[in-house]
Coordinates of C-alpha atoms and ligand atoms in Angstrom, one line a residue:
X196 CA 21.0 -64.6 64.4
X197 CA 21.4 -62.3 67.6
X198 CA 21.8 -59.0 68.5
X199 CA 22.8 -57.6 71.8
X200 CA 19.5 -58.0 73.6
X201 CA 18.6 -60.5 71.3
X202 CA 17.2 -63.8 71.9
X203 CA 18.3 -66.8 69.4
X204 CA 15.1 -67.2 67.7
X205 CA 12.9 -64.9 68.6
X206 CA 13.2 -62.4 65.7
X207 CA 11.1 -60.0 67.7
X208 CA 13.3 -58.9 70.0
X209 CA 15.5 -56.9 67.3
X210 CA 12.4 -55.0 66.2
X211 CA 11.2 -54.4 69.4
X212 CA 14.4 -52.9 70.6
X213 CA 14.5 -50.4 67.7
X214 CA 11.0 -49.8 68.2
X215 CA 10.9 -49.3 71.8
X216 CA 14.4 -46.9 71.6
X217 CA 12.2 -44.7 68.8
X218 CA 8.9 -44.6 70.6
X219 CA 10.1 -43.8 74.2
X220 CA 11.8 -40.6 72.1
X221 CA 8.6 -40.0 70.4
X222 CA 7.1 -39.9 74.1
X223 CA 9.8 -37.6 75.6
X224 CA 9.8 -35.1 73.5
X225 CA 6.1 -34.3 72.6
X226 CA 6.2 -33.6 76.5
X227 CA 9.2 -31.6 76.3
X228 CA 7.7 -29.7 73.5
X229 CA 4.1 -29.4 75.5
X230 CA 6.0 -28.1 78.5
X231 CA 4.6 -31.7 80.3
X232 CA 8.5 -32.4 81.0
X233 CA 9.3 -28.8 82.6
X234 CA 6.1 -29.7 84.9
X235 CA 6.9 -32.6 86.2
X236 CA 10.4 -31.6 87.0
X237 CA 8.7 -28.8 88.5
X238 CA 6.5 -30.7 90.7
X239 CA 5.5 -34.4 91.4
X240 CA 1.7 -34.3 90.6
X241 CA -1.2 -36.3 89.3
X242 CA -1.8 -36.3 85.9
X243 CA -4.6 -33.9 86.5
X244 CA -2.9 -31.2 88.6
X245 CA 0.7 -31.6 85.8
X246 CA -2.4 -31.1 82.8
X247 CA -3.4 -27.9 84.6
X248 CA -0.1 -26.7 85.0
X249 CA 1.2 -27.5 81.4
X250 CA -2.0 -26.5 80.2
X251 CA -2.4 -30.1 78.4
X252 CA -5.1 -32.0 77.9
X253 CA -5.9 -34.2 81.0
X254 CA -6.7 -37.7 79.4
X255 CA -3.5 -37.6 76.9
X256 CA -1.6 -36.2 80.1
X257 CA -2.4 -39.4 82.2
X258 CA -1.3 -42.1 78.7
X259 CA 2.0 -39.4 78.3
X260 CA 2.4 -39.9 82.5
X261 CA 1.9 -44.1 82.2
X262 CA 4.2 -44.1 79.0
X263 CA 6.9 -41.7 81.0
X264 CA 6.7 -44.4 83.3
X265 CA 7.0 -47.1 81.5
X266 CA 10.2 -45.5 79.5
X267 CA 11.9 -45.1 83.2
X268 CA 12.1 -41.5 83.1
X269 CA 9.1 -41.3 85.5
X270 CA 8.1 -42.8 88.8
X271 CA 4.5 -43.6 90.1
X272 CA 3.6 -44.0 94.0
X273 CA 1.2 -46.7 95.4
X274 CA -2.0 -45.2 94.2
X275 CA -0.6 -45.3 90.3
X276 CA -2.2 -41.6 90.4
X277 CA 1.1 -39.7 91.6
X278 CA 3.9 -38.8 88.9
X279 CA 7.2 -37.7 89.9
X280 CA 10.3 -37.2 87.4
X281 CA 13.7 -40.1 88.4
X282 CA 16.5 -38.4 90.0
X283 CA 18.3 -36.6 86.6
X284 CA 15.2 -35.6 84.5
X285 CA 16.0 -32.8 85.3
X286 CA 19.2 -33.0 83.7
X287 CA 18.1 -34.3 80.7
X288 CA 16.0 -31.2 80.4
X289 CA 18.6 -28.9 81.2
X290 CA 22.2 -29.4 82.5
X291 CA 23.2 -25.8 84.2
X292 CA 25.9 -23.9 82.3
X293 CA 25.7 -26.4 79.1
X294 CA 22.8 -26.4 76.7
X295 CA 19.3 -28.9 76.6
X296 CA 20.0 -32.4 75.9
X297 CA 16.5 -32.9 75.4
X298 CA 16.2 -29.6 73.9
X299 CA 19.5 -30.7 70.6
X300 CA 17.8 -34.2 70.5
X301 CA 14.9 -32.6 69.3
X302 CA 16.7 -30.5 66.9
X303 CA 18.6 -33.1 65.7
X304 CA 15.4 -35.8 64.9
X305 CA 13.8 -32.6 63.2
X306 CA 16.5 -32.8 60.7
X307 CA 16.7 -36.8 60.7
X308 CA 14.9 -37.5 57.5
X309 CA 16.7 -34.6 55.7
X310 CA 20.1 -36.0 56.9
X311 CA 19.1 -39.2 56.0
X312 CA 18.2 -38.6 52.7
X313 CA 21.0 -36.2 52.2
X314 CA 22.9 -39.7 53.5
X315 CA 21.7 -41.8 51.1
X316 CA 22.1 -39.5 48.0
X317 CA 25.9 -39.1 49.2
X318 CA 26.0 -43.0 49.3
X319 CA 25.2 -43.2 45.7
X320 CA 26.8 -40.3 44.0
X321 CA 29.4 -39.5 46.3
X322 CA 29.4 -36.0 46.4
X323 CA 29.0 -35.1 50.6
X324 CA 25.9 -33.5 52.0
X325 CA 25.4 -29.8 52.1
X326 CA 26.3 -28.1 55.8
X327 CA 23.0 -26.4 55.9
X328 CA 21.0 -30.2 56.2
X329 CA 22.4 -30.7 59.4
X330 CA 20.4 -27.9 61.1
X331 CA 21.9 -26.2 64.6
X332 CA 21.8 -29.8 66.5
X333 CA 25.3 -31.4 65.8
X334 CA 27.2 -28.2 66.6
X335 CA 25.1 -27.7 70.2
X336 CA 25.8 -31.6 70.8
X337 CA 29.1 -30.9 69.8
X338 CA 29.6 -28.1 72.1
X339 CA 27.9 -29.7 74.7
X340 CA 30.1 -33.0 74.8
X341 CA 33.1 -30.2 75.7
X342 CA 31.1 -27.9 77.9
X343 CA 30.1 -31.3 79.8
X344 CA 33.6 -33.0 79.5
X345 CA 36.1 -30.5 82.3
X346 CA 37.4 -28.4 79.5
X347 CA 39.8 -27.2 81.9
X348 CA 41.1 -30.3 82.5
X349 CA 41.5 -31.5 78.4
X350 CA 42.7 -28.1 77.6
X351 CA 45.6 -28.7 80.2
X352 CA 46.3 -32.2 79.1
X353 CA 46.3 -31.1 75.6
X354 CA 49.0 -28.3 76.2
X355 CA 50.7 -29.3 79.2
X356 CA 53.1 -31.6 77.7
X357 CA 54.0 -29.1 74.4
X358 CA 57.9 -28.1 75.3
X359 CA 57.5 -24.7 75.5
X360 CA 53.7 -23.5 75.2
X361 CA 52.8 -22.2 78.7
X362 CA 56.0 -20.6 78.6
X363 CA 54.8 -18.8 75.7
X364 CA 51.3 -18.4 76.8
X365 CA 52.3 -16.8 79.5
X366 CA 54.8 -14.5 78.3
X367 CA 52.1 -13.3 75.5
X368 CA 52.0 -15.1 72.1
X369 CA 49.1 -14.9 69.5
X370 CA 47.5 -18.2 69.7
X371 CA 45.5 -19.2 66.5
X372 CA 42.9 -21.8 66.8
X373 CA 41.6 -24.0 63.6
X374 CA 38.1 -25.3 63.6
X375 CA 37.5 -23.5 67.2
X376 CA 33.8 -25.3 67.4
X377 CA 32.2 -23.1 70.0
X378 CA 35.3 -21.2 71.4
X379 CA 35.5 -24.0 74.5
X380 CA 39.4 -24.3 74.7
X381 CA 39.9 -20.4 73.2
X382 CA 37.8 -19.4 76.5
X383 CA 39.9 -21.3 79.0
X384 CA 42.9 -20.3 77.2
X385 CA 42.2 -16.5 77.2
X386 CA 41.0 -16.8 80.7
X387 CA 44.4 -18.3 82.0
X388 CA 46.6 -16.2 80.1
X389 CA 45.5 -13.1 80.4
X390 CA 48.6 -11.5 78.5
X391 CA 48.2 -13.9 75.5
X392 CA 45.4 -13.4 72.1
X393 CA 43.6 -15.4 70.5
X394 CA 41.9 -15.9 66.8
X395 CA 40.0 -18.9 66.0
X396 CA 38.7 -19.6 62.7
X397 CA 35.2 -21.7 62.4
X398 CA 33.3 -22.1 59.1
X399 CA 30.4 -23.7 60.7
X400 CA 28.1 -20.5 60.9
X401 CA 26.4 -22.0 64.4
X402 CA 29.3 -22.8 65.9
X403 CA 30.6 -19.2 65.0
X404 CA 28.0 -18.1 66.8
X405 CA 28.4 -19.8 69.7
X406 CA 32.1 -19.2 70.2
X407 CA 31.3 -15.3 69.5
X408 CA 28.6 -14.9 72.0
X409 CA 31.1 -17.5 74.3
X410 CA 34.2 -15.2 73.6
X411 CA 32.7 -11.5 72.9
X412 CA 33.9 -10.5 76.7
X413 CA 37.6 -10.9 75.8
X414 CA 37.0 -8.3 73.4
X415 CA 40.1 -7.5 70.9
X416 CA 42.3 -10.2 73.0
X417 CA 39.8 -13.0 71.4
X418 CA 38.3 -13.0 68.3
X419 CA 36.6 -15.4 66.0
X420 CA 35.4 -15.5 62.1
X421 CA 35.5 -17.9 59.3
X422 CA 39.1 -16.5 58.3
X423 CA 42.3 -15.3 60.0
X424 CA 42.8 -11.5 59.9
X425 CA 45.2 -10.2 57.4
X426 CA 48.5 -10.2 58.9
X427 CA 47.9 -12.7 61.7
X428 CA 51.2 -14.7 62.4
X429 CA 50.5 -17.2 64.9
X430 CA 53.0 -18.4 67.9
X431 CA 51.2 -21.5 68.2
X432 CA 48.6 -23.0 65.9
X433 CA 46.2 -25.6 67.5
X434 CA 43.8 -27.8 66.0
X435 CA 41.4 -30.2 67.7
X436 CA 40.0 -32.7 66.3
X437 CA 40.0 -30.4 63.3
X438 CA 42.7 -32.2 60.6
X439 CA 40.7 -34.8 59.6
X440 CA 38.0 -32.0 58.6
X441 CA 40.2 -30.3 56.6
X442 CA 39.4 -31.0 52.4
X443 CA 43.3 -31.4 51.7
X444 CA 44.8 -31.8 55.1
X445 CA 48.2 -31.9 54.1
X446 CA 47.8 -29.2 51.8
X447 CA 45.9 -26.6 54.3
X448 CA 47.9 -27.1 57.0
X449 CA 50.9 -26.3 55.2
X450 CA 49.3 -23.1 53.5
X451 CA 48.3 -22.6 57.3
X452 CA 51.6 -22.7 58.9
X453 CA 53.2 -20.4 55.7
X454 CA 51.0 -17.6 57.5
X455 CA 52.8 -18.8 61.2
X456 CA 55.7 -16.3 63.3
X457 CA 59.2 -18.5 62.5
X458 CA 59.3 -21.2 65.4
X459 CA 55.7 -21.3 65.7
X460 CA 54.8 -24.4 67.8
X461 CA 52.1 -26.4 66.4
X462 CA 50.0 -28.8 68.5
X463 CA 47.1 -31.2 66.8
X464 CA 44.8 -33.6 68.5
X465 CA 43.0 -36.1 66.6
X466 CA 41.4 -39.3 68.3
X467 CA 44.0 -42.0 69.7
X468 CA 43.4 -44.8 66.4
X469 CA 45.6 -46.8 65.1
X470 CA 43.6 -46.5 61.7
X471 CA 43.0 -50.7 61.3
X472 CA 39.7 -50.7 61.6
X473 CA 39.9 -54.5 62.9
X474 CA 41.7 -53.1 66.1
X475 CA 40.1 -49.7 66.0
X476 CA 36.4 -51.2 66.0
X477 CA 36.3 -52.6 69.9
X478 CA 38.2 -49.0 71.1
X479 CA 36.9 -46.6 73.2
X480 CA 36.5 -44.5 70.2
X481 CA 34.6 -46.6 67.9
X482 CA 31.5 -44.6 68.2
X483 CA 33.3 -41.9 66.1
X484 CA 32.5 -44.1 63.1
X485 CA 28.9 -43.3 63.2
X486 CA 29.7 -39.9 63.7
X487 CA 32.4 -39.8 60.8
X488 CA 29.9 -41.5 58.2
X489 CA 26.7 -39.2 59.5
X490 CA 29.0 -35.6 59.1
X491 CA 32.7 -35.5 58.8
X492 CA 32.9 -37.5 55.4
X493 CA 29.6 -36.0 54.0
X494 CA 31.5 -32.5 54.1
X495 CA 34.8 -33.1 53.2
X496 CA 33.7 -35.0 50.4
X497 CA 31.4 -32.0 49.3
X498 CA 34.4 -29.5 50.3
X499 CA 36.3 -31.5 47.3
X500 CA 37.8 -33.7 49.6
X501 CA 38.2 -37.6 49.7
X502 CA 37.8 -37.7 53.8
X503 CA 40.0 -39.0 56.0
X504 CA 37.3 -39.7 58.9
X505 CA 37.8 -39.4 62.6
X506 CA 39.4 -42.8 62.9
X507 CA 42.2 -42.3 60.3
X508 CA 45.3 -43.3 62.9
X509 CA 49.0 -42.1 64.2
X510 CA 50.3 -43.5 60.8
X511 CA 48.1 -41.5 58.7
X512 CA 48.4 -38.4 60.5
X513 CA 52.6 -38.5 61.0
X514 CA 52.3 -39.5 57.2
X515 CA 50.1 -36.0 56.7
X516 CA 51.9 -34.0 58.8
X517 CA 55.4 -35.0 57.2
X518 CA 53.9 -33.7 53.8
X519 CA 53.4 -30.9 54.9
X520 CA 56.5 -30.2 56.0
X521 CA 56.5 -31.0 59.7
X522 CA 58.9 -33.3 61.1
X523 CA 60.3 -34.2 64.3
X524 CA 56.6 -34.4 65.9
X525 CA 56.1 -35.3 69.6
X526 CA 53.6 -37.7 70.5
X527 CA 51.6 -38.0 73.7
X528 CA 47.9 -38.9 74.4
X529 CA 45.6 -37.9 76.6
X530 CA 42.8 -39.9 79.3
X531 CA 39.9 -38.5 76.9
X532 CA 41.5 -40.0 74.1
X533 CA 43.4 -38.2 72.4
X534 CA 46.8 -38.2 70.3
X535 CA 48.0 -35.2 70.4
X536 CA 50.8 -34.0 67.9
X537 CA 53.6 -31.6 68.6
X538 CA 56.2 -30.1 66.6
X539 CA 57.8 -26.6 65.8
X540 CA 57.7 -25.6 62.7
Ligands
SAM49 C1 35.1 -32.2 65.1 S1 34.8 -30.5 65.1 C2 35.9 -30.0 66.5 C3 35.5 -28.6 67.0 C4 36.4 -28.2 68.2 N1 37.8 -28.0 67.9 C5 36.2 -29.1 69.4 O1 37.1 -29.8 69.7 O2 35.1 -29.1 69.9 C6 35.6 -29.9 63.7 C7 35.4 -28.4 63.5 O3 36.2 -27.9 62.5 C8 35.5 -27.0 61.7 N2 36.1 -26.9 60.4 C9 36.2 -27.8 59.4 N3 36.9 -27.4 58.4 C10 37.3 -26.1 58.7 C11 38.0 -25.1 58.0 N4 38.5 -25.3 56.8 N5 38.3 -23.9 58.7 C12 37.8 -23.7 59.9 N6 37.0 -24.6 60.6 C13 36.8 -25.8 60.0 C14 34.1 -27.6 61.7 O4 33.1 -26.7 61.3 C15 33.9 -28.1 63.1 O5 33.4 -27.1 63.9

């Protein structure tokens, strides 16, 4: 048997692998949490001089430095005394204008054995995972990827395409966004079209409070909460990466679009899959399985849903849309990966 990295025979390798991915981790972040990692950002240093900076102990300072080292997230000069963080530590510990990847990992392996065991009971009785396991982590990461990814640019190739949408944007239309995550594409839209507004409904209570903090300078013009205001009848309704989420997707969006101005324009984005897993498997988007088994499922399936997951397809989401009553859809995908789904309605 072999894994990637793997030798034939030498069973070792596999558990060393894990291992060695686990402990370097381990290493990282007990400096991050020591304020080690901040110090030798800092400052190259011995491990003295980084122990009196961090106010660490000196001998356990010198192992963390030799481990760092080791892991490749350090360099040592000729003396094997002098510590100095690889060009992009310092990202790892903070990339400007985003959030802390070192800072969500940590969040995220604090709530590891919960969401594992959360996992595993959801495995055998099939009832989802409560939200509140998940801890703050997955919505920062989340937020991050978009932050990190030119939202600009996705936002435009989103919308771009829609017949009629800028038009519309510009002109003035009430925008509603589904599932807004942390108000990334709301804040570029309400930024470019300064006479349009914007609601976006979230029921993910730390992404809410991202996107409010995010959006809270538009004011009246942008605003977000776990419902839509009484009233509100959306131009366009957007959804990204959102209608797989949804308990009853057919359902919702239809009860959704009831609530929309006649005309509306409706635009969805779901991940460019074909839905056969035997195709969809060595994509560009296969990671999204870990990601669909680890949190999308587990909440649909407590939400009452049976979960479509990430990787559900074209077919399946044409098939959804059609039942709830939208037909005539305009297809076009995007170079992050997306299929995005236009149609008025
Ligand atoms: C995969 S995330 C996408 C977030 C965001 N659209 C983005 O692209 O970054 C799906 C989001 O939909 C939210 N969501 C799921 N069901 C929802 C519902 N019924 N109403 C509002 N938001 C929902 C989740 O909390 C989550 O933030």
């Amino acid at each position: 048997m072999t894994l990637d990295g793997g030798t034939p025979g030498n069973a070792w390798a596999a558990f060393e692998r894990v291992h060695d991915a686990r402990a370097d981790l381990v290493v990282l972040l007990a400096g991050f949490r020591a304020g080690l990692l901040s110090a030798v950002v800092g400052a190259a240093g011995t491990a003295e001089e980084l122990a009196a900076r961090a106010g660490t102990d000196p001998r356990l300072t010198a192992e963390w430095c030799r481990a760092m080292t080791v892991a490749g997230f350090l360099d040592v000069d000729a003396t094997g005394h002098r510590f100095a963080a690889l060009p992009g530590l310092d990202e790892v510990l903070e990339v400007a204008g985003v959030d802390s990847p070192v800072d969500i990992e940590s969040a995220l392996l604090d709530r590891t054995p919960a969401v594992v065991a959360a996992l595993a009971a959801a495995l055998r009785d099939g009832e989802g995972a409560d939200p509140a396991v998940y801890g703050d982590g997955w919505a920062r990461l989340q937020d991050a990827a978009a932050l990190a990814s030119d939202p600009g640019a996705v936002v435009t190739a989103l919308l771009a395409p829609v017949a009629g949408v800028v038009e519309a944007l510009e002109a003035g239309c009430r925008v509603i966004e589904v599932g807004c995550g942390g108000g990334w594409a709301l804040e570029v839209l309400a930024e470019r079209y300064p006479e349009a507004s914007f609601v976006g409904l979230e029921i993910d209570p730390v992404a809410l409070g991202i996107a409010r903090g995010r959006l809270a300078r538009f004011g009246d013009r942008c605003v977000v909460g776990p419902e839509a205001p009484a009233g509100e009848r959306p131009d366009v309704v957007l959804l990204v990466d959102v209608l797989h989420d949804l308990p009853r997707p057919a359902a919702d969006l239809a009860r959704l679009l009831a609530d929309a101005a006649p005309g509306a324009v409706l635009v969805v984005a779901e991940a460019d899959a074909t839905g056969d897993f035997s195709l969809d498997r060595t994509s560009g988007a296969a990671w999204q399985y870990a990601s669909g088994f680890t949190r999308c499922l587990p909440l649909v399936r407590r939400a009452g849903g049976e979960g479509a997951g990430p990787l559900w397809g074209r077919t399946a989401v044409l098939r959804t849309l059609a039942d709830a009553g939208v037909h005539e859809v305009a297809v076009h995908t995007t170079a992050d990966g997306h299929a995005v789904f236009a149609a008025r309605v």
